[in-house]
Structure formats: structure tokens, C-alpha cells
Coordinates of C-alpha atoms (C1' of nucleotides) in Angstrom, one line a residue:
Chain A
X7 CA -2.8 -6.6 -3.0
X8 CA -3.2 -7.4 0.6
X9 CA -1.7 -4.5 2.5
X10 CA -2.4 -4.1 6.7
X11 CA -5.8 -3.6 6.8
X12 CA -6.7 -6.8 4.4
X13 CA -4.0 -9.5 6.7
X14 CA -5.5 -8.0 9.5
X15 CA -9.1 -8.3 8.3
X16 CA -8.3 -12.1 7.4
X17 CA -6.9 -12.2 10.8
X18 CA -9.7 -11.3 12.5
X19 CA -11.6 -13.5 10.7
X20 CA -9.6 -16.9 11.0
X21 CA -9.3 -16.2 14.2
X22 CA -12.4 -17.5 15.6
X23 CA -12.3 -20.7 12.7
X24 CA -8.9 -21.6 13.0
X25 CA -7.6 -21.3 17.0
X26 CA -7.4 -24.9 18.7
X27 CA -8.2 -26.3 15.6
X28 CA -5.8 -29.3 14.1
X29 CA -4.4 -29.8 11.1
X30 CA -5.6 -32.9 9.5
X31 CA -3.7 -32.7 6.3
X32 CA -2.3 -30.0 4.0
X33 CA -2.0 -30.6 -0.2
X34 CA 0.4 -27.9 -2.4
X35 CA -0.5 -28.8 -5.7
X36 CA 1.2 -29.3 -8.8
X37 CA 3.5 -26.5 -9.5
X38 CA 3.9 -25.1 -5.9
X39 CA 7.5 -25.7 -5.4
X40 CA 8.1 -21.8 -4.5
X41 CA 5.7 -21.5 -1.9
X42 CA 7.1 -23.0 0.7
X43 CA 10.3 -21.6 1.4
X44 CA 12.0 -23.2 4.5
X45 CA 10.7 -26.7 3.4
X46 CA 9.8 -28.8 0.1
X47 CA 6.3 -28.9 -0.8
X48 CA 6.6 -32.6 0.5
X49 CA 8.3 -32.0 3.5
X50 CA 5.4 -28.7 4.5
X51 CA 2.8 -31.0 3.8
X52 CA 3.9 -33.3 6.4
X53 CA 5.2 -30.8 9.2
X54 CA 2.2 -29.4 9.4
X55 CA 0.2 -32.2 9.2
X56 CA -1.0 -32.8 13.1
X57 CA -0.3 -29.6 14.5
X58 CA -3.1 -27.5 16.4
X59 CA -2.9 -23.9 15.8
X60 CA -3.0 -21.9 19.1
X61 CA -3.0 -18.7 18.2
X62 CA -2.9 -16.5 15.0
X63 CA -1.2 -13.1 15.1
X64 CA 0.1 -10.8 12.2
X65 CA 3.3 -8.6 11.8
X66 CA 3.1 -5.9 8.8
X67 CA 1.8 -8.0 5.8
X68 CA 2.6 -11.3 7.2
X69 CA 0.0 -13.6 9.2
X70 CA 1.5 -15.4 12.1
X71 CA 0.2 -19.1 12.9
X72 CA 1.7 -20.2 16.1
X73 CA 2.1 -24.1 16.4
X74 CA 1.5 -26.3 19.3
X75 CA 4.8 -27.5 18.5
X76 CA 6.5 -23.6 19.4
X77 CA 7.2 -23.1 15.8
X78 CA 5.5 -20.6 13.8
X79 CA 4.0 -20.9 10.5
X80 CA 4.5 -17.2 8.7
X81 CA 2.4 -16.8 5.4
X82 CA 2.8 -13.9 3.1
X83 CA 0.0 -13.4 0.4
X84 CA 2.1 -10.8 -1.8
X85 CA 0.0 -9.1 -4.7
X86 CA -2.3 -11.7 -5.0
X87 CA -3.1 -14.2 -2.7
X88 CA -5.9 -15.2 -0.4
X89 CA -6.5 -17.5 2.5
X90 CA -10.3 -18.7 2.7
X91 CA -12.1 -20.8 4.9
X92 CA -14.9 -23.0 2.9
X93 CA -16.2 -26.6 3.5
X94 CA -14.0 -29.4 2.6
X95 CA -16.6 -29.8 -0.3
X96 CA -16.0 -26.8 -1.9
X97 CA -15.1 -26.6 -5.4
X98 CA -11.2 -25.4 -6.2
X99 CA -10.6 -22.2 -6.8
X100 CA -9.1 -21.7 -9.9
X101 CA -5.9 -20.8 -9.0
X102 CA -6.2 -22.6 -5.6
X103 CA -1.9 -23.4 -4.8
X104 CA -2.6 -25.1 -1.7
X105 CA -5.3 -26.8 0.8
X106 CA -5.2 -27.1 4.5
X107 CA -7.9 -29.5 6.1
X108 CA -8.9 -28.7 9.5
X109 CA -10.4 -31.4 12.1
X110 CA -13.8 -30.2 12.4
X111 CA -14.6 -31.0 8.6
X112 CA -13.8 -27.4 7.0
X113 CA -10.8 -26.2 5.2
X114 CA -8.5 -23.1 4.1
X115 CA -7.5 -22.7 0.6
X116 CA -4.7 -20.8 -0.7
X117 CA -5.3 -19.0 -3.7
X118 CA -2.6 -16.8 -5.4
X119 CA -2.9 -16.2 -9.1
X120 CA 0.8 -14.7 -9.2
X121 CA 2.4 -17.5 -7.2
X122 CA 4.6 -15.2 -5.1
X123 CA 2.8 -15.5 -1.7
X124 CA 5.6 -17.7 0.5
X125 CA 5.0 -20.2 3.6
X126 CA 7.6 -20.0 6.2
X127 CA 7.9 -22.4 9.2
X128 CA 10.3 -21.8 11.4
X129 CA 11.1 -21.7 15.4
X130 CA 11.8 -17.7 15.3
X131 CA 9.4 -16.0 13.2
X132 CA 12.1 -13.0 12.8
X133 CA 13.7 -15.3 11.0
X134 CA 11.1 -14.9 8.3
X135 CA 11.0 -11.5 8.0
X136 CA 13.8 -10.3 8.4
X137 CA 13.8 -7.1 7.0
X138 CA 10.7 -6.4 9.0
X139 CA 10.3 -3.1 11.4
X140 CA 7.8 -1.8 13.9
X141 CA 4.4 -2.8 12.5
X142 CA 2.7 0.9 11.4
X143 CA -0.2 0.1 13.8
X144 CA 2.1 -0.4 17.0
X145 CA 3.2 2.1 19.0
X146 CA 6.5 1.7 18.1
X147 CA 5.6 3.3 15.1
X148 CA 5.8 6.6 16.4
X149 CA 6.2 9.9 15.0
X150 CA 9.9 10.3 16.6
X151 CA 10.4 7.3 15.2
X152 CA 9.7 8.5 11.7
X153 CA 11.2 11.6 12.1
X154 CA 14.6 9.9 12.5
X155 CA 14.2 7.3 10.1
X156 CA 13.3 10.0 7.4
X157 CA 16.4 12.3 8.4
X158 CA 19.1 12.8 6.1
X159 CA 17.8 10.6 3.8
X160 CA 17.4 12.1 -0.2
X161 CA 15.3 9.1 -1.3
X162 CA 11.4 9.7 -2.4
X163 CA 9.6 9.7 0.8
X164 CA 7.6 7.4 -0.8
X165 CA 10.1 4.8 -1.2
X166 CA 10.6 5.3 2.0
X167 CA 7.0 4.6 3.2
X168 CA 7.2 1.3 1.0
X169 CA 10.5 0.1 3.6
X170 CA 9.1 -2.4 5.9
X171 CA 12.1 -2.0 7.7
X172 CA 10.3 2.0 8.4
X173 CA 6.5 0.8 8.5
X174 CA 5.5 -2.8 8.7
X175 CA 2.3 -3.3 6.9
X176 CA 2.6 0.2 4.2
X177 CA 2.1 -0.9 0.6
X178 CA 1.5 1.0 -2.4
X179 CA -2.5 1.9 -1.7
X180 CA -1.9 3.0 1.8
X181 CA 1.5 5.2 0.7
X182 CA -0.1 7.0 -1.8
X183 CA -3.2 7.3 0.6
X184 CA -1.5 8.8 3.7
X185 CA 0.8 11.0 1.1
X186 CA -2.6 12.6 -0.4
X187 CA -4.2 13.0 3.2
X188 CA -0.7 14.5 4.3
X189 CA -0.7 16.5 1.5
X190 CA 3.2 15.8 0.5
X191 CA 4.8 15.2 -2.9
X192 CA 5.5 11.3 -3.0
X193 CA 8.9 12.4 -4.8
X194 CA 9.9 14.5 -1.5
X195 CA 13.4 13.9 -0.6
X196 CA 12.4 12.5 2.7
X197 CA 14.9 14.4 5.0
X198 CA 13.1 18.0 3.4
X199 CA 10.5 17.3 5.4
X200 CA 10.2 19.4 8.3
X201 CA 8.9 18.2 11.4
X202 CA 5.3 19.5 11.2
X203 CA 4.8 17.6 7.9
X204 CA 6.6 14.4 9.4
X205 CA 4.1 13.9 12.3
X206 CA 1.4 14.8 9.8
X207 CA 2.2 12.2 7.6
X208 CA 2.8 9.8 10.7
X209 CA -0.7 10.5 11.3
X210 CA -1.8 10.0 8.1
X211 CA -0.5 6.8 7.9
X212 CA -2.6 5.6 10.6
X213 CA -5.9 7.2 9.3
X214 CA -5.7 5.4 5.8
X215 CA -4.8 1.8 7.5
X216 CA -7.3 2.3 10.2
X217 CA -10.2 3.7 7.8
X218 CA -9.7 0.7 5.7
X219 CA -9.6 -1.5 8.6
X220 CA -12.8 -0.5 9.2
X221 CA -14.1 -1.2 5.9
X222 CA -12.7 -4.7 5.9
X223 CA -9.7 -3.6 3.3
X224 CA -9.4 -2.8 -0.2
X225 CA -10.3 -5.2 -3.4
X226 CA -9.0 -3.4 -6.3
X227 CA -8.1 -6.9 -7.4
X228 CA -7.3 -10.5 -5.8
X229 CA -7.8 -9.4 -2.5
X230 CA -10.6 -11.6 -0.5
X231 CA -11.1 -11.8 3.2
X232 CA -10.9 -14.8 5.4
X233 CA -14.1 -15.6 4.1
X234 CA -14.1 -15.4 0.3
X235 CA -15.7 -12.0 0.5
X236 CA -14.4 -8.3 -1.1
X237 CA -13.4 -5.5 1.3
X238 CA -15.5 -2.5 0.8
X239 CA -12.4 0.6 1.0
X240 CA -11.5 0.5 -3.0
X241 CA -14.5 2.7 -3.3
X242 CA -13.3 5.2 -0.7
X243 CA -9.4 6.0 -1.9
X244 CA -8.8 9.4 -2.3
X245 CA -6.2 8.9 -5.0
X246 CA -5.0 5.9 -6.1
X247 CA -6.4 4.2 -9.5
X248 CA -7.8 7.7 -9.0
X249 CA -6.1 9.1 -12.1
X250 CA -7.9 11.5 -14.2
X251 CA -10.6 12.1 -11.6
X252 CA -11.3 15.2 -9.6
X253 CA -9.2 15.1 -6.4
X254 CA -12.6 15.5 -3.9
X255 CA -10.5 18.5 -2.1
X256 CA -9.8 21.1 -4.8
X257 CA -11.1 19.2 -8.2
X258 CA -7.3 19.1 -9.9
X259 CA -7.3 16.3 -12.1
X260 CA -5.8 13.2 -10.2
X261 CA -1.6 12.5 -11.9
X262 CA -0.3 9.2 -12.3
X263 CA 3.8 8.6 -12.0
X264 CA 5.8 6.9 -11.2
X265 CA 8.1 7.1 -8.0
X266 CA 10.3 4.2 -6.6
X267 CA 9.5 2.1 -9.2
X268 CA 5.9 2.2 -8.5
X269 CA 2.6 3.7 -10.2
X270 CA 2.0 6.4 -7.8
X271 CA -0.7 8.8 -7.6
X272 CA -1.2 11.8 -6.8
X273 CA -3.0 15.7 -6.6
X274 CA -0.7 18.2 -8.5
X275 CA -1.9 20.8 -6.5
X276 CA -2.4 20.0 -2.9
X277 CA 0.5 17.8 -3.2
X278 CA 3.0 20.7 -4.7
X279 CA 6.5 19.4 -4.4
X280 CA 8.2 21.0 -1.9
Chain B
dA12 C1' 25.3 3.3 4.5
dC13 C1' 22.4 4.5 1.1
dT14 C1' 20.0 4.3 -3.5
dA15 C1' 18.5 2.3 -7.8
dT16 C1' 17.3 -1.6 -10.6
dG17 C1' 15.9 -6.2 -11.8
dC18 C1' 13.8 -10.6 -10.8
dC19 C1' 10.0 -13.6 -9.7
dC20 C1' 5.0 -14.8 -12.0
dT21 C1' 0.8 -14.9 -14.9
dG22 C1' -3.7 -13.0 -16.3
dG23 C1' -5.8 -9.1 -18.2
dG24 C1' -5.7 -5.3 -21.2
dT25 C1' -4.2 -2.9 -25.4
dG26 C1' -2.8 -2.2 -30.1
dC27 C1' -2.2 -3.9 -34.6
Chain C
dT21 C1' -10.4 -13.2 -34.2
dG22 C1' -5.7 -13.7 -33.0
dC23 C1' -1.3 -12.6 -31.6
dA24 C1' 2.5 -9.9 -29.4
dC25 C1' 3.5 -7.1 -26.0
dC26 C1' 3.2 -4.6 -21.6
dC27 C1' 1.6 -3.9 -17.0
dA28 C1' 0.6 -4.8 -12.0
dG29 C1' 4.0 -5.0 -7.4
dG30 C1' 6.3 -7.1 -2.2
dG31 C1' 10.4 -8.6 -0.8
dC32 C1' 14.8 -9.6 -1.8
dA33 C1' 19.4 -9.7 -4.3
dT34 C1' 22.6 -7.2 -6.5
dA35 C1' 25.2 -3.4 -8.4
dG36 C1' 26.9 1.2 -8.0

DNA sequence: ACTATGCCCTGGGTGC
DNA sequence: TGCACCCAGGGCATAG
């Protein structure tokens, strides 16, 4: 599940394969009529067919292609899709949704198992992501602004973590990372946090996504950087898919729950509710 | 305004 | 070996 630190690794990647580079012609195969959500698959194909990409930029979990054209074509991978540069040659994936050939002979493909990853492309890209807040590695993100986003509020801090409209980028890995490294319940009423534990688990938040970042994201599944390869930060969780292990600070068997819907996971003991 | 729930989708895992 | 069932979850819609 591509989270911050994976669309940003695949962004860093593309980056130097994809900038000033045209679009020679784009193919969403057979069964594909979700992906592209502004546009039939027909109409995509053709849109985009021509266009340069100038630059490539990322908000939360959604990668930002910005056309020659002024529009901007927003891709979300959800749980399970990937966005891989190989030679035009290159065999299909097996669940390959989509191609994009490039002018200089190579190609992307967009793989997605699931079929929920979405292609916008649109003049505004707020108009894509609507429900989109400060992305958790801006400044924006701030503790203060945490602080009053959490206030008052009686839902699971967790869930609260999960709103993009809070923290751009959080997913479940990274929620249940920064909770464990904060060392709060995930089923907190989020306004019963005090300040001290707010700009703790503001902090937090930015050590998980950054320490991933640096190990080119998590692959507990689907997840593949920009050049077909696995991210090397599934080994390094603290907690999550951690259940019944030691938790490495005090040894209490690792819980699995279930807040906001979500398998969540947890210490019992450095994480006492509170 | 806030909170909870269900939907989308399909392969992999489990239990019988 | 085969089959039925359940699970994973990001973003959004809807209900309360």
C-alpha cells in the first residue's frame, strides 16, 4: 500500500525518466473503465496522447504530472498499484491496467491488482483531491496545526491520523508507526491528548515517513518503486504485521485490533490507553 | 459538524 | 484436491 514515503520514492525516481519527455501513446486495457475518472478510457488515451510532461510533483498519496498543456494529470495508486518504468519490450505485468509510451523508446506501466488506483486530468489539481490537507511532510503540517485539528474531537486519534484532510500522505503503516513511536493508544479520544503528547506524536509522524523515505518505502505487498524494485522499510516497522512479536522496547507481545475500521497494531504496554 | 459504516475490487489464505 | 468464505484498505458516499 503506497503510503508517502513509497509516491515519493517513485517520484524521485520518474523524475529523472519522465521530465521533458512526450507522450507517444497511452493503452488502458480491457476492463479499465474505473481508472480514469474525469475521462473514458478512450477519451484518456487520447488527451494524453502528445503531451510532454514538465514536471512531476506529489501531494499526500497522490503523484502530480504537470502537462505542457497547464493541466495536470493526478494518479492515485490506492492499496495496490504501481507505476514502472521498463523498455517498450517488456513483457506485461500480470495485472498491468494500463501503458504509457514515452518518445525516447521506454515506457511506464500501471499495474494495480485491486483496480482502485484512479487517473485524474484536470486543469486544477485540487479538484482531484479534494478532501486533501497539508501534506504531513510540509510545514504546514505543524504541531499547532495538529493540536487544533485534534481538539474537541472524541474520535480514535487514529482515525484521525488516517484523515487526509489532517495529514496528507498518513496511511495505515505510518499511523500505527508514529502511534507506537509516540507511545499513545490508537483508540485515544483524540481531544484527551494533552499538548506534550500532541507535538510528540506530530513528531513522530515525521520520523516514520522520513525513516521510510530513506529506505525507499515499505513492500509488505504490491508496493514497487519507480523502477520495479521493493522498498527495504517492511523489515524495520516497529509494530505493524508485528503481531505476536516482542515489541523491541519492553518485549510485551505485539496486539492486533481493530480501530476505525482498520487492523491496527499495537504495544499493550507502552501504549496504555490513556 | 462530527462519527460510523459500507462500497469498490480481486488474489491469497484458511478451514472444512 | 477443491470449494466456500474471509481479509486486506484509501477515498468517498451516505446515514445517523
Amino acid at each position: 500500500m503506497p503510503e508517502l514515503p513509497e509516491v515519493e520514492t517513485i517520484r524521485r525516481d520518474l523524475v529523472p525518466l519522465l521530465r521533458g519527455r512526450t507522450v507517444t501513446r497511452v493503452r488502458i486495457h480491457e476492463g479499465g473503465e474505473r481508472l480514469a475518472v474525469t475521462h473514458s478510457p478512450r477519451e484518456m488515451e487520447a488527451e494524453l496522447a502528445g503531451r510532454r510532461v514538465e514536471e512531476i510533483g506529489r501531494h499526500g498519496k497522490y503523484l502530480l504530472l504537470r502537462l505542457d498543456d497547464g493541466r495536470t494529470w493526478v494518479v492515485h495508486l490506492r492499496m495496490t498499484g504501481s507505476l514502472v518504468h521498463t523498455s517498450a519490450e517488456a513483457p506485461a505485468h500480470r495485472f498491468e491496467r494500463a501503458r504509457i509510451d514515452l518518445d525516447d523508446g521506454t515506457s511506464l506501466r500501471f499495474n494495480d491488482l485491486r483496480k482502485f488506483g484512479t487517473w485524474h486530468l484536470v486543469e486544477d489539481e485540487h479538484d482531484a483531491m479534494p478532501l486533501s490537507g497539508p501534506d504531513a511532510l510540509s510545514s504546514d503540517f505543524s504541531p499547532r496545526w495538529l493540536q487544533a485539528r485534534l481538539k474537541d474531537r472524541v474520535a480514535p486519534v487514529k482515525a484521525l491520523l488516517l484523515d487526509q484532510r489532517i495529514a496528507a500522505g498518513v496511511g495505515n503503516i505510518y499511523a500505527d508507526e508514529a502511534l507506537w513511536i509516540a507511545k499513545v493508544h490508537p483508540a485515544t479520544a483524540a481531544g484527551r491528548l494533552g499538548p506534550a503528547k500532541v507535538k510528540r506524536l506530530h513528531a513522530a509522524v515525521l520520523q516514520t515517513l522520513e525513516e521510510s523515505l530513506g529506505d525507499r518505502g515499505s513492500s509488505f505487498s504490491d508496493y514497487r518503486d519507480g523502477l520495479g524494485a521493493e522498498g527495504l522499510h517492511h523489515v524495520r516497522v516497529h509494530v505493524f504485521r508485528r503481531e505476536g512479536q516482542a515489541c523491541e522496547r519492553c518485549g510485551t507481545i505485539i496486539e492486533k485490533t481493530r480501530v476505525a475500521g482498520r487492523g491496527t497494531h499495537f504495544c499493550p504496554r507502552c501504549q496504555r490507553p490513556s
